[in-house]
């Protein structure tokens, strides 16, 4: 059986894709920049490659027709070119798309060039542009473990965060089944969850009260100064401009998987060990 190449295999979504493909009895090849640190399951063929050097991907693509690609960095069209030249026929692509941002936004324009290269490649492509990941709340783990509190702005920010394993389940369907070519899925959770409620549910999952301490945007900027670059901090703080948050529920998970997406309560239960 031809192996399926999973890039981003050591990442939040990629690890779930690898596990689901193994569970489906498929042969999995996993790309990483550092095989020694990859900690992938037994039976996975681990290969080295780096998006910033597209030619380094060619050996990983030998004998492969189906690929899961995560867009992280590098020259998008050059990466797509290597995939096509290597004979890839089917591609799932996990990335990001924010149509509300202008074409001259540097980050958006990098993504859009990548998307166009994929769409004109001749491969059977499926884009996945998910909502915010539930897994992003893992950034609270150190302060919950140390002091049972989360200090963050915008406690009422409401977001249809999505469980990474639901994104992976859609990816695996699109890799293994026909009927997903040329589709763009935007997996989201089944309901919006406010920041302060997410903190409460993590507390319930670990059996401890966890306090949400609401910061002003200025206090958040000070807290994040040493952690994130200024443009990322600016992007986070822009949230405050949208009081209802990002509360659109996408129908895609239910349509593709035939069941609603997993709720944040489930995610908190699945990841309780990270917060204890
Ligand atoms: N977080 C969110 O809320 C959110 C929302 C919507 C969309 N997304 C999209 O989701 C994607 C991130 O997925 P994720 O969170 O599962 O990933 P992640 O946990 O951040 O892990 C990143 C993965 O990419 C690999 N990688 C990074 N740079 C690489 C390079 N130069 N060459 C080869 N591999 C490289 C890493 O592999 P090694 O370190 O092993 O090499 C790792 O497996 C991005 O495209 C992002 O835009 C995220």
PDB file of C-alpha atoms and ligand atoms in Angstrom:
ATOM      1  CA  UNK A   1       0.000   0.000   0.000  1.00  0.00           C
ATOM      2  CA  UNK A   2       1.346   3.464  -0.922  1.00  0.00           C
ATOM      3  CA  UNK A   3       2.192   5.535   2.135  1.00  0.00           C
ATOM      4  CA  UNK A   4       0.310   8.783   2.784  1.00  0.00           C
ATOM      5  CA  UNK A   5       2.627  11.665   3.634  1.00  0.00           C
ATOM      6  CA  UNK A   6       1.544  13.781   6.610  1.00  0.00           C
ATOM      7  CA  UNK A   7       3.339  17.084   7.019  1.00  0.00           C
ATOM      8  CA  UNK A   8       2.981  18.937  10.315  1.00  0.00           C
ATOM      9  CA  UNK A   9       2.791  15.422  11.754  1.00  0.00           C
ATOM     10  CA  UNK A  10       4.212  16.506  15.119  1.00  0.00           C
ATOM     11  CA  UNK A  11       1.724  19.380  15.405  1.00  0.00           C
ATOM     12  CA  UNK A  12      -1.626  19.694  17.152  1.00  0.00           C
ATOM     13  CA  UNK A  13      -3.736  18.544  14.197  1.00  0.00           C
ATOM     14  CA  UNK A  14      -1.080  16.420  12.467  1.00  0.00           C
ATOM     15  CA  UNK A  15      -0.702  14.018  15.413  1.00  0.00           C
ATOM     16  CA  UNK A  16      -4.446  13.323  15.235  1.00  0.00           C
ATOM     17  CA  UNK A  17      -4.248  12.813  11.462  1.00  0.00           C
ATOM     18  CA  UNK A  18      -1.415  10.298  11.903  1.00  0.00           C
ATOM     19  CA  UNK A  19      -3.338   8.375  14.582  1.00  0.00           C
ATOM     20  CA  UNK A  20      -6.534   8.301  12.525  1.00  0.00           C
ATOM     21  CA  UNK A  21      -4.720   7.082   9.399  1.00  0.00           C
ATOM     22  CA  UNK A  22      -3.015   4.318  11.414  1.00  0.00           C
ATOM     23  CA  UNK A  23      -6.401   3.365  12.908  1.00  0.00           C
ATOM     24  CA  UNK A  24      -7.746   3.141   9.334  1.00  0.00           C
ATOM     25  CA  UNK A  25      -4.977   0.658   8.521  1.00  0.00           C
ATOM     26  CA  UNK A  26      -3.029   3.038   6.279  1.00  0.00           C
ATOM     27  CA  UNK A  27       0.701   3.247   5.874  1.00  0.00           C
ATOM     28  CA  UNK A  28       1.893   6.647   7.168  1.00  0.00           C
ATOM     29  CA  UNK A  29       5.017   8.623   6.349  1.00  0.00           C
ATOM     30  CA  UNK A  30       5.512  11.654   8.607  1.00  0.00           C
ATOM     31  CA  UNK A  31       7.532  14.747   7.799  1.00  0.00           C
ATOM     32  CA  UNK A  32       9.448  16.637  10.463  1.00  0.00           C
ATOM     33  CA  UNK A  33      12.505  18.873  10.643  1.00  0.00           C
ATOM     34  CA  UNK A  34      13.773  16.896  13.632  1.00  0.00           C
ATOM     35  CA  UNK A  35      13.084  13.133  13.635  1.00  0.00           C
ATOM     36  CA  UNK A  36      14.871  12.691  16.979  1.00  0.00           C
ATOM     37  CA  UNK A  37      12.295  14.909  18.692  1.00  0.00           C
ATOM     38  CA  UNK A  38       9.233  13.710  16.765  1.00  0.00           C
ATOM     39  CA  UNK A  39       7.830  11.095  19.235  1.00  0.00           C
ATOM     40  CA  UNK A  40       5.532   9.555  16.625  1.00  0.00           C
ATOM     41  CA  UNK A  41       3.799   6.188  17.086  1.00  0.00           C
ATOM     42  CA  UNK A  42       5.501   2.920  16.208  1.00  0.00           C
ATOM     43  CA  UNK A  43       4.884   1.925  12.614  1.00  0.00           C
ATOM     44  CA  UNK A  44       5.148   5.474  11.253  1.00  0.00           C
ATOM     45  CA  UNK A  45       7.966   6.077   8.767  1.00  0.00           C
ATOM     46  CA  UNK A  46       9.553   9.337   9.930  1.00  0.00           C
ATOM     47  CA  UNK A  47      11.311  11.439   7.261  1.00  0.00           C
ATOM     48  CA  UNK A  48      13.169  14.735   7.332  1.00  0.00           C
ATOM     49  CA  UNK A  49      12.158  17.788   5.327  1.00  0.00           C
ATOM     50  CA  UNK A  50      11.820  21.535   5.705  1.00  0.00           C
ATOM     51  CA  UNK A  51       9.321  23.802   3.914  1.00  0.00           C
ATOM     52  CA  UNK A  52      11.946  26.555   3.763  1.00  0.00           C
ATOM     53  CA  UNK A  53      13.950  24.295   1.398  1.00  0.00           C
ATOM     54  CA  UNK A  54      11.293  22.845  -0.953  1.00  0.00           C
ATOM     55  CA  UNK A  55      13.801  20.502  -2.635  1.00  0.00           C
ATOM     56  CA  UNK A  56      14.245  18.797   0.774  1.00  0.00           C
ATOM     57  CA  UNK A  57      10.661  17.530   0.426  1.00  0.00           C
ATOM     58  CA  UNK A  58      11.341  15.472  -2.718  1.00  0.00           C
ATOM     59  CA  UNK A  59      12.764  12.355  -0.967  1.00  0.00           C
ATOM     60  CA  UNK A  60       9.767  12.308   1.415  1.00  0.00           C
ATOM     61  CA  UNK A  61       7.431  12.324  -1.584  1.00  0.00           C
ATOM     62  CA  UNK A  62       8.885   9.281  -3.332  1.00  0.00           C
ATOM     63  CA  UNK A  63       6.108   6.772  -4.057  1.00  0.00           C
ATOM     64  CA  UNK A  64       3.425   9.003  -2.525  1.00  0.00           C
ATOM     65  CA  UNK A  65       0.177  10.085  -4.216  1.00  0.00           C
ATOM     66  CA  UNK A  66      -1.732  11.490  -1.229  1.00  0.00           C
ATOM     67  CA  UNK A  67      -0.416  14.222   1.035  1.00  0.00           C
ATOM     68  CA  UNK A  68      -1.642  16.238   3.972  1.00  0.00           C
ATOM     69  CA  UNK A  69       0.042  19.643   3.834  1.00  0.00           C
ATOM     70  CA  UNK A  70       0.079  22.253   6.579  1.00  0.00           C
ATOM     71  CA  UNK A  71       1.031  25.761   5.522  1.00  0.00           C
ATOM     72  CA  UNK A  72       3.567  27.152   7.948  1.00  0.00           C
ATOM     73  CA  UNK A  73       6.337  28.971   6.075  1.00  0.00           C
ATOM     74  CA  UNK A  74       8.407  28.893   2.879  1.00  0.00           C
ATOM     75  CA  UNK A  75       7.693  29.625  -0.756  1.00  0.00           C
ATOM     76  CA  UNK A  76       4.153  28.263  -1.309  1.00  0.00           C
ATOM     77  CA  UNK A  77       4.263  27.949  -5.121  1.00  0.00           C
ATOM     78  CA  UNK A  78       7.696  26.261  -4.941  1.00  0.00           C
ATOM     79  CA  UNK A  79       6.362  23.750  -2.388  1.00  0.00           C
ATOM     80  CA  UNK A  80       3.343  23.040  -4.620  1.00  0.00           C
ATOM     81  CA  UNK A  81       5.658  22.602  -7.606  1.00  0.00           C
ATOM     82  CA  UNK A  82       7.656  19.888  -5.790  1.00  0.00           C
ATOM     83  CA  UNK A  83       4.418  18.078  -4.904  1.00  0.00           C
ATOM     84  CA  UNK A  84       3.206  18.137  -8.509  1.00  0.00           C
ATOM     85  CA  UNK A  85       6.593  17.107  -9.952  1.00  0.00           C
ATOM     86  CA  UNK A  86       6.704  14.208  -7.493  1.00  0.00           C
ATOM     87  CA  UNK A  87       3.357  12.857  -8.760  1.00  0.00           C
ATOM     88  CA  UNK A  88       1.055  13.836  -5.871  1.00  0.00           C
ATOM     89  CA  UNK A  89      -2.563  13.540  -6.977  1.00  0.00           C
ATOM     90  CA  UNK A  90      -4.589  14.280  -3.857  1.00  0.00           C
ATOM     91  CA  UNK A  91      -3.862  16.993  -1.288  1.00  0.00           C
ATOM     92  CA  UNK A  92      -5.533  18.110   1.906  1.00  0.00           C
ATOM     93  CA  UNK A  93      -4.329  21.533   2.937  1.00  0.00           C
ATOM     94  CA  UNK A  94      -4.612  22.958   6.456  1.00  0.00           C
ATOM     95  CA  UNK A  95      -4.163  26.694   6.454  1.00  0.00           C
ATOM     96  CA  UNK A  96      -5.709  29.998   7.183  1.00  0.00           C
ATOM     97  CA  UNK A  97      -7.951  32.385   5.319  1.00  0.00           C
ATOM     98  CA  UNK A  98      -9.387  35.665   6.518  1.00  0.00           C
ATOM     99  CA  UNK A  99     -11.345  37.253   3.676  1.00  0.00           C
ATOM    100  CA  UNK A 100     -12.016  40.336   5.817  1.00  0.00           C
ATOM    101  CA  UNK A 101      -8.336  41.310   5.529  1.00  0.00           C
ATOM    102  CA  UNK A 102      -6.989  43.258   2.556  1.00  0.00           C
ATOM    103  CA  UNK A 103      -4.818  41.711  -0.163  1.00  0.00           C
ATOM    104  CA  UNK A 104      -1.858  43.890   0.844  1.00  0.00           C
ATOM    105  CA  UNK A 105      -1.788  42.481   4.399  1.00  0.00           C
ATOM    106  CA  UNK A 106       1.606  40.661   4.309  1.00  0.00           C
ATOM    107  CA  UNK A 107       0.420  37.512   6.138  1.00  0.00           C
ATOM    108  CA  UNK A 108      -2.803  37.221   4.151  1.00  0.00           C
ATOM    109  CA  UNK A 109      -1.062  37.779   0.868  1.00  0.00           C
ATOM    110  CA  UNK A 110       1.441  34.963   1.652  1.00  0.00           C
ATOM    111  CA  UNK A 111      -1.498  32.617   2.304  1.00  0.00           C
ATOM    112  CA  UNK A 112      -3.448  33.717  -0.780  1.00  0.00           C
ATOM    113  CA  UNK A 113      -0.501  33.128  -3.116  1.00  0.00           C
ATOM    114  CA  UNK A 114      -0.174  29.630  -1.590  1.00  0.00           C
ATOM    115  CA  UNK A 115      -3.932  28.969  -2.056  1.00  0.00           C
ATOM    116  CA  UNK A 116      -3.881  30.011  -5.706  1.00  0.00           C
ATOM    117  CA  UNK A 117      -0.876  27.758  -6.393  1.00  0.00           C
ATOM    118  CA  UNK A 118      -2.728  24.800  -4.870  1.00  0.00           C
ATOM    119  CA  UNK A 119      -5.958  25.547  -6.729  1.00  0.00           C
ATOM    120  CA  UNK A 120      -4.229  25.774 -10.123  1.00  0.00           C
ATOM    121  CA  UNK A 121      -1.954  22.756  -9.530  1.00  0.00           C
ATOM    122  CA  UNK A 122      -4.118  20.087 -11.164  1.00  0.00           C
ATOM    123  CA  UNK A 123      -4.097  18.052  -7.921  1.00  0.00           C
ATOM    124  CA  UNK A 124      -7.375  17.045  -6.223  1.00  0.00           C
ATOM    125  CA  UNK A 125      -7.149  19.587  -3.406  1.00  0.00           C
ATOM    126  CA  UNK A 126      -9.278  20.186  -0.317  1.00  0.00           C
ATOM    127  CA  UNK A 127      -8.653  23.286   1.805  1.00  0.00           C
ATOM    128  CA  UNK A 128      -9.308  23.342   5.537  1.00  0.00           C
ATOM    129  CA  UNK A 129      -9.548  26.801   7.057  1.00  0.00           C
ATOM    130  CA  UNK A 130     -10.688  26.082  10.612  1.00  0.00           C
ATOM    131  CA  UNK A 131     -12.032  28.351  13.311  1.00  0.00           C
ATOM    132  CA  UNK A 132      -9.863  29.082  16.331  1.00  0.00           C
ATOM    133  CA  UNK A 133      -8.458  25.886  17.864  1.00  0.00           C
ATOM    134  CA  UNK A 134      -9.651  24.847  21.337  1.00  0.00           C
ATOM    135  CA  UNK A 135      -6.030  23.795  21.773  1.00  0.00           C
ATOM    136  CA  UNK A 136      -4.954  27.451  21.829  1.00  0.00           C
ATOM    137  CA  UNK A 137      -6.229  27.534  25.418  1.00  0.00           C
ATOM    138  CA  UNK A 138      -3.234  25.354  26.336  1.00  0.00           C
ATOM    139  CA  UNK A 139      -1.366  28.653  26.633  1.00  0.00           C
ATOM    140  CA  UNK A 140      -3.209  28.986  29.969  1.00  0.00           C
ATOM    141  CA  UNK A 141      -1.799  25.703  31.288  1.00  0.00           C
ATOM    142  CA  UNK A 142       1.238  27.124  33.151  1.00  0.00           C
ATOM    143  CA  UNK A 143      -0.830  29.699  35.092  1.00  0.00           C
ATOM    144  CA  UNK A 144      -3.573  27.172  35.852  1.00  0.00           C
ATOM    145  CA  UNK A 145      -1.019  24.618  37.069  1.00  0.00           C
ATOM    146  CA  UNK A 146       0.842  27.222  39.120  1.00  0.00           C
ATOM    147  CA  UNK A 147      -1.962  29.340  40.536  1.00  0.00           C
ATOM    148  CA  UNK A 148      -5.409  28.148  39.408  1.00  0.00           C
ATOM    149  CA  UNK A 149      -6.001  31.364  37.506  1.00  0.00           C
ATOM    150  CA  UNK A 150      -5.996  32.751  33.974  1.00  0.00           C
ATOM    151  CA  UNK A 151      -5.090  36.383  33.390  1.00  0.00           C
ATOM    152  CA  UNK A 152      -6.363  37.462  29.975  1.00  0.00           C
ATOM    153  CA  UNK A 153      -8.417  40.185  28.311  1.00  0.00           C
ATOM    154  CA  UNK A 154     -11.903  39.872  26.780  1.00  0.00           C
ATOM    155  CA  UNK A 155     -13.606  37.355  29.087  1.00  0.00           C
ATOM    156  CA  UNK A 156     -16.816  37.716  27.070  1.00  0.00           C
ATOM    157  CA  UNK A 157     -15.119  37.050  23.721  1.00  0.00           C
ATOM    158  CA  UNK A 158     -17.261  34.335  22.225  1.00  0.00           C
ATOM    159  CA  UNK A 159     -15.618  31.898  19.842  1.00  0.00           C
ATOM    160  CA  UNK A 160     -16.748  28.721  18.062  1.00  0.00           C
ATOM    161  CA  UNK A 161     -13.425  27.055  18.853  1.00  0.00           C
ATOM    162  CA  UNK A 162     -12.877  23.670  17.221  1.00  0.00           C
ATOM    163  CA  UNK A 163     -11.427  20.417  18.592  1.00  0.00           C
ATOM    164  CA  UNK A 164      -8.252  19.440  16.709  1.00  0.00           C
ATOM    165  CA  UNK A 165      -9.433  15.846  16.393  1.00  0.00           C
ATOM    166  CA  UNK A 166     -12.528  17.010  14.475  1.00  0.00           C
ATOM    167  CA  UNK A 167     -10.288  18.863  12.010  1.00  0.00           C
ATOM    168  CA  UNK A 168      -8.210  15.684  11.663  1.00  0.00           C
ATOM    169  CA  UNK A 169     -11.313  13.565  11.108  1.00  0.00           C
ATOM    170  CA  UNK A 170     -12.366  15.802   8.200  1.00  0.00           C
ATOM    171  CA  UNK A 171      -8.823  15.684   6.766  1.00  0.00           C
ATOM    172  CA  UNK A 172      -8.738  11.891   6.901  1.00  0.00           C
ATOM    173  CA  UNK A 173     -12.148  11.634   5.191  1.00  0.00           C
ATOM    174  CA  UNK A 174     -10.924  13.911   2.406  1.00  0.00           C
ATOM    175  CA  UNK A 175      -7.688  11.914   2.046  1.00  0.00           C
ATOM    176  CA  UNK A 176      -9.363   8.507   1.930  1.00  0.00           C
ATOM    177  CA  UNK A 177     -12.771   9.126   0.329  1.00  0.00           C
ATOM    178  CA  UNK A 178     -13.809  10.593  -3.004  1.00  0.00           C
ATOM    179  CA  UNK A 179     -16.082  13.618  -3.250  1.00  0.00           C
ATOM    180  CA  UNK A 180     -14.026  16.275  -1.448  1.00  0.00           C
ATOM    181  CA  UNK A 181     -11.920  17.619  -4.332  1.00  0.00           C
ATOM    182  CA  UNK A 182     -12.200  21.360  -4.903  1.00  0.00           C
ATOM    183  CA  UNK A 183     -14.002  21.847  -1.561  1.00  0.00           C
ATOM    184  CA  UNK A 184     -13.088  24.361   1.121  1.00  0.00           C
ATOM    185  CA  UNK A 185     -14.107  23.332   4.638  1.00  0.00           C
ATOM    186  CA  UNK A 186     -14.173  25.710   7.574  1.00  0.00           C
ATOM    187  CA  UNK A 187     -14.496  23.397  10.573  1.00  0.00           C
ATOM    188  CA  UNK A 188     -15.756  25.092  13.722  1.00  0.00           C
ATOM    189  CA  UNK A 189     -17.022  23.937  17.072  1.00  0.00           C
ATOM    190  CA  UNK A 190     -20.758  23.274  17.565  1.00  0.00           C
ATOM    191  CA  UNK A 191     -21.344  26.391  19.712  1.00  0.00           C
ATOM    192  CA  UNK A 192     -19.574  29.583  20.694  1.00  0.00           C
ATOM    193  CA  UNK A 193     -17.799  29.529  24.054  1.00  0.00           C
ATOM    194  CA  UNK A 194     -16.858  32.608  26.064  1.00  0.00           C
ATOM    195  CA  UNK A 195     -13.289  32.816  27.355  1.00  0.00           C
ATOM    196  CA  UNK A 196     -14.425  32.910  30.984  1.00  0.00           C
ATOM    197  CA  UNK A 197     -16.639  29.821  30.429  1.00  0.00           C
ATOM    198  CA  UNK A 198     -13.763  27.928  28.824  1.00  0.00           C
ATOM    199  CA  UNK A 199     -11.707  28.627  31.963  1.00  0.00           C
ATOM    200  CA  UNK A 200     -14.555  27.398  34.163  1.00  0.00           C
ATOM    201  CA  UNK A 201     -14.886  24.179  32.120  1.00  0.00           C
ATOM    202  CA  UNK A 202     -11.156  23.500  32.406  1.00  0.00           C
ATOM    203  CA  UNK A 203     -11.558  23.917  36.187  1.00  0.00           C
ATOM    204  CA  UNK A 204     -14.432  21.391  36.173  1.00  0.00           C
ATOM    205  CA  UNK A 205     -12.335  18.939  34.147  1.00  0.00           C
ATOM    206  CA  UNK A 206      -9.453  19.083  36.645  1.00  0.00           C
ATOM    207  CA  UNK A 207     -11.691  19.253  39.722  1.00  0.00           C
ATOM    208  CA  UNK A 208     -10.502  22.686  40.901  1.00  0.00           C
ATOM    209  CA  UNK A 209     -11.905  26.229  40.820  1.00  0.00           C
ATOM    210  CA  UNK A 210      -9.958  28.248  38.271  1.00  0.00           C
ATOM    211  CA  UNK A 211     -10.417  32.013  38.344  1.00  0.00           C
ATOM    212  CA  UNK A 212     -10.626  34.167  35.214  1.00  0.00           C
ATOM    213  CA  UNK A 213      -8.899  37.476  35.980  1.00  0.00           C
ATOM    214  CA  UNK A 214      -9.897  39.924  33.274  1.00  0.00           C
ATOM    215  CA  UNK A 215      -7.081  42.191  32.109  1.00  0.00           C
ATOM    216  CA  UNK A 216      -7.467  45.498  30.329  1.00  0.00           C
ATOM    217  CA  UNK A 217      -5.928  45.530  26.823  1.00  0.00           C
ATOM    218  CA  UNK A 218      -3.033  47.614  28.224  1.00  0.00           C
ATOM    219  CA  UNK A 219      -2.353  45.050  30.982  1.00  0.00           C
ATOM    220  CA  UNK A 220      -2.494  42.252  28.391  1.00  0.00           C
ATOM    221  CA  UNK A 221       0.006  44.097  26.193  1.00  0.00           C
ATOM    222  CA  UNK A 222       2.421  44.294  29.166  1.00  0.00           C
ATOM    223  CA  UNK A 223       1.929  40.601  29.996  1.00  0.00           C
ATOM    224  CA  UNK A 224       2.531  39.470  26.394  1.00  0.00           C
ATOM    225  CA  UNK A 225       5.431  41.853  25.617  1.00  0.00           C
ATOM    226  CA  UNK A 226       8.103  39.203  26.273  1.00  0.00           C
ATOM    227  CA  UNK A 227       6.105  36.334  24.749  1.00  0.00           C
ATOM    228  CA  UNK A 228       4.757  37.458  21.349  1.00  0.00           C
ATOM    229  CA  UNK A 229       6.011  39.780  18.590  1.00  0.00           C
ATOM    230  CA  UNK A 230       4.283  43.209  18.443  1.00  0.00           C
ATOM    231  CA  UNK A 231       2.229  42.412  15.308  1.00  0.00           C
ATOM    232  CA  UNK A 232       0.833  39.252  16.933  1.00  0.00           C
ATOM    233  CA  UNK A 233      -0.058  41.218  20.089  1.00  0.00           C
ATOM    234  CA  UNK A 234      -1.793  43.824  17.913  1.00  0.00           C
ATOM    235  CA  UNK A 235      -3.730  41.063  16.179  1.00  0.00           C
ATOM    236  CA  UNK A 236      -4.832  39.515  19.520  1.00  0.00           C
ATOM    237  CA  UNK A 237      -5.941  42.885  20.834  1.00  0.00           C
ATOM    238  CA  UNK A 238      -7.988  43.564  17.724  1.00  0.00           C
ATOM    239  CA  UNK A 239     -10.388  40.960  19.127  1.00  0.00           C
ATOM    240  CA  UNK A 240     -11.710  43.613  21.453  1.00  0.00           C
ATOM    241  CA  UNK A 241     -13.153  45.425  18.449  1.00  0.00           C
ATOM    242  CA  UNK A 242     -15.641  42.569  17.932  1.00  0.00           C
ATOM    243  CA  UNK A 243     -17.727  42.302  21.120  1.00  0.00           C
ATOM    244  CA  UNK A 244     -19.644  39.242  19.905  1.00  0.00           C
ATOM    245  CA  UNK A 245     -16.420  37.456  19.078  1.00  0.00           C
ATOM    246  CA  UNK A 246     -16.383  34.912  16.334  1.00  0.00           C
ATOM    247  CA  UNK A 247     -19.644  33.073  16.927  1.00  0.00           C
ATOM    248  CA  UNK A 248     -20.427  31.667  13.477  1.00  0.00           C
ATOM    249  CA  UNK A 249     -21.095  27.912  13.558  1.00  0.00           C
ATOM    250  CA  UNK A 250     -19.980  26.212  10.371  1.00  0.00           C
ATOM    251  CA  UNK A 251     -22.083  23.283   9.070  1.00  0.00           C
ATOM    252  CA  UNK A 252     -18.994  21.533   7.643  1.00  0.00           C
ATOM    253  CA  UNK A 253     -18.136  19.080  10.435  1.00  0.00           C
ATOM    254  CA  UNK A 254     -21.703  17.842  10.618  1.00  0.00           C
ATOM    255  CA  UNK A 255     -21.946  17.550   6.825  1.00  0.00           C
ATOM    256  CA  UNK A 256     -18.665  15.665   6.408  1.00  0.00           C
ATOM    257  CA  UNK A 257     -18.682  13.549   9.581  1.00  0.00           C
ATOM    258  CA  UNK A 258     -22.449  13.081   9.986  1.00  0.00           C
ATOM    259  CA  UNK A 259     -22.316  14.234  13.607  1.00  0.00           C
ATOM    260  CA  UNK A 260     -21.906  17.581  15.386  1.00  0.00           C
ATOM    261  CA  UNK A 261     -18.457  18.820  16.328  1.00  0.00           C
ATOM    262  CA  UNK A 262     -17.059  18.047  19.777  1.00  0.00           C
ATOM    263  CA  UNK A 263     -17.799  20.553  22.536  1.00  0.00           C
ATOM    264  CA  UNK A 264     -15.248  22.448  24.616  1.00  0.00           C
ATOM    265  CA  UNK A 265     -16.291  20.464  27.699  1.00  0.00           C
ATOM    266  CA  UNK A 266     -15.099  17.322  25.880  1.00  0.00           C
ATOM    267  CA  UNK A 267     -11.843  18.999  24.849  1.00  0.00           C
ATOM    268  CA  UNK A 268     -11.170  20.070  28.450  1.00  0.00           C
ATOM    269  CA  UNK A 269     -11.792  16.496  29.586  1.00  0.00           C
ATOM    270  CA  UNK A 270      -9.481  15.101  26.856  1.00  0.00           C
ATOM    271  CA  UNK A 271      -6.680  17.491  27.855  1.00  0.00           C
ATOM    272  CA  UNK A 272      -7.186  17.714  31.622  1.00  0.00           C
ATOM    273  CA  UNK A 273      -3.711  16.281  32.265  1.00  0.00           C
ATOM    274  CA  UNK A 274      -2.115  19.341  30.610  1.00  0.00           C
ATOM    275  CA  UNK A 275      -3.716  21.619  33.219  1.00  0.00           C
ATOM    276  CA  UNK A 276      -3.249  19.574  36.422  1.00  0.00           C
TER     277      UNK A 276
HETATM  278  N1  LIG B   1      -4.280  27.768  15.987  1.00  0.00           N
HETATM  279  C1  LIG B   1      -5.392  28.206  15.437  1.00  0.00           C
HETATM  280  O1  LIG B   1      -6.301  28.722  16.109  1.00  0.00           O
HETATM  281  C2  LIG B   1      -5.560  28.086  13.945  1.00  0.00           C
HETATM  282  C3  LIG B   1      -6.786  28.492  13.368  1.00  0.00           C
HETATM  283  C4  LIG B   1      -6.970  28.357  11.978  1.00  0.00           C
HETATM  284  C5  LIG B   1      -5.951  27.826  11.203  1.00  0.00           C
HETATM  285  N2  LIG B   1      -4.768  27.422  11.789  1.00  0.00           N
HETATM  286  C6  LIG B   1      -3.723  26.867  10.921  1.00  0.00           C
HETATM  287  O2  LIG B   1      -3.316  25.600  11.423  1.00  0.00           O
HETATM  288  C7  LIG B   1      -1.961  25.375  11.028  1.00  0.00           C
HETATM  289  C8  LIG B   1      -1.149  24.938  12.243  1.00  0.00           C
HETATM  290  O3  LIG B   1      -1.567  23.629  12.595  1.00  0.00           O
HETATM  291  P1  LIG B   1      -1.148  22.991  13.995  1.00  0.00           P
HETATM  292  O4  LIG B   1      -1.580  23.922  15.099  1.00  0.00           O
HETATM  293  O5  LIG B   1      -1.603  21.604  14.003  1.00  0.00           O
HETATM  294  O6  LIG B   1       0.429  23.050  13.919  1.00  0.00           O
HETATM  295  P2  LIG B   1       1.437  23.253  15.140  1.00  0.00           P
HETATM  296  O7  LIG B   1       0.959  22.489  16.334  1.00  0.00           O
HETATM  297  O8  LIG B   1       1.728  24.719  15.278  1.00  0.00           O
HETATM  298  O9  LIG B   1       2.729  22.517  14.603  1.00  0.00           O
HETATM  299  C9  LIG B   1       3.420  22.994  13.467  1.00  0.00           C
HETATM  300  C10 LIG B   1       3.807  21.803  12.606  1.00  0.00           C
HETATM  301  O10 LIG B   1       4.391  22.300  11.401  1.00  0.00           O
HETATM  302  C11 LIG B   1       5.660  21.717  11.234  1.00  0.00           C
HETATM  303  N3  LIG B   1       6.540  22.727  10.656  1.00  0.00           N
HETATM  304  C12 LIG B   1       6.714  24.010  11.088  1.00  0.00           C
HETATM  305  N4  LIG B   1       7.620  24.630  10.314  1.00  0.00           N
HETATM  306  C13 LIG B   1       8.037  23.713   9.389  1.00  0.00           C
HETATM  307  C14 LIG B   1       8.980  23.751   8.331  1.00  0.00           C
HETATM  308  N5  LIG B   1       9.691  24.855   8.059  1.00  0.00           N
HETATM  309  N6  LIG B   1       9.157  22.636   7.589  1.00  0.00           N
HETATM  310  C15 LIG B   1       8.454  21.493   7.851  1.00  0.00           C
HETATM  311  N7  LIG B   1       7.542  21.400   8.849  1.00  0.00           N
HETATM  312  C16 LIG B   1       7.346  22.509   9.610  1.00  0.00           C
HETATM  313  C17 LIG B   1       6.130  21.287  12.614  1.00  0.00           C
HETATM  314  O11 LIG B   1       6.948  20.140  12.436  1.00  0.00           O
HETATM  315  P3  LIG B   1       8.398  19.942  13.119  1.00  0.00           P
HETATM  316  O12 LIG B   1       8.535  20.989  14.202  1.00  0.00           O
HETATM  317  O13 LIG B   1       8.327  18.531  13.649  1.00  0.00           O
HETATM  318  O14 LIG B   1       9.355  20.107  11.992  1.00  0.00           O
HETATM  319  C18 LIG B   1       4.805  20.890  13.278  1.00  0.00           C
HETATM  320  O15 LIG B   1       4.485  19.558  13.017  1.00  0.00           O
HETATM  321  C19 LIG B   1      -1.447  26.661  10.395  1.00  0.00           C
HETATM  322  O16 LIG B   1      -1.515  26.566   8.991  1.00  0.00           O
HETATM  323  C20 LIG B   1      -2.447  27.707  10.903  1.00  0.00           C
HETATM  324  O17 LIG B   1      -2.569  28.807  10.014  1.00  0.00           O
HETATM  325  C21 LIG B   1      -4.564  27.549  13.135  1.00  0.00           C
END
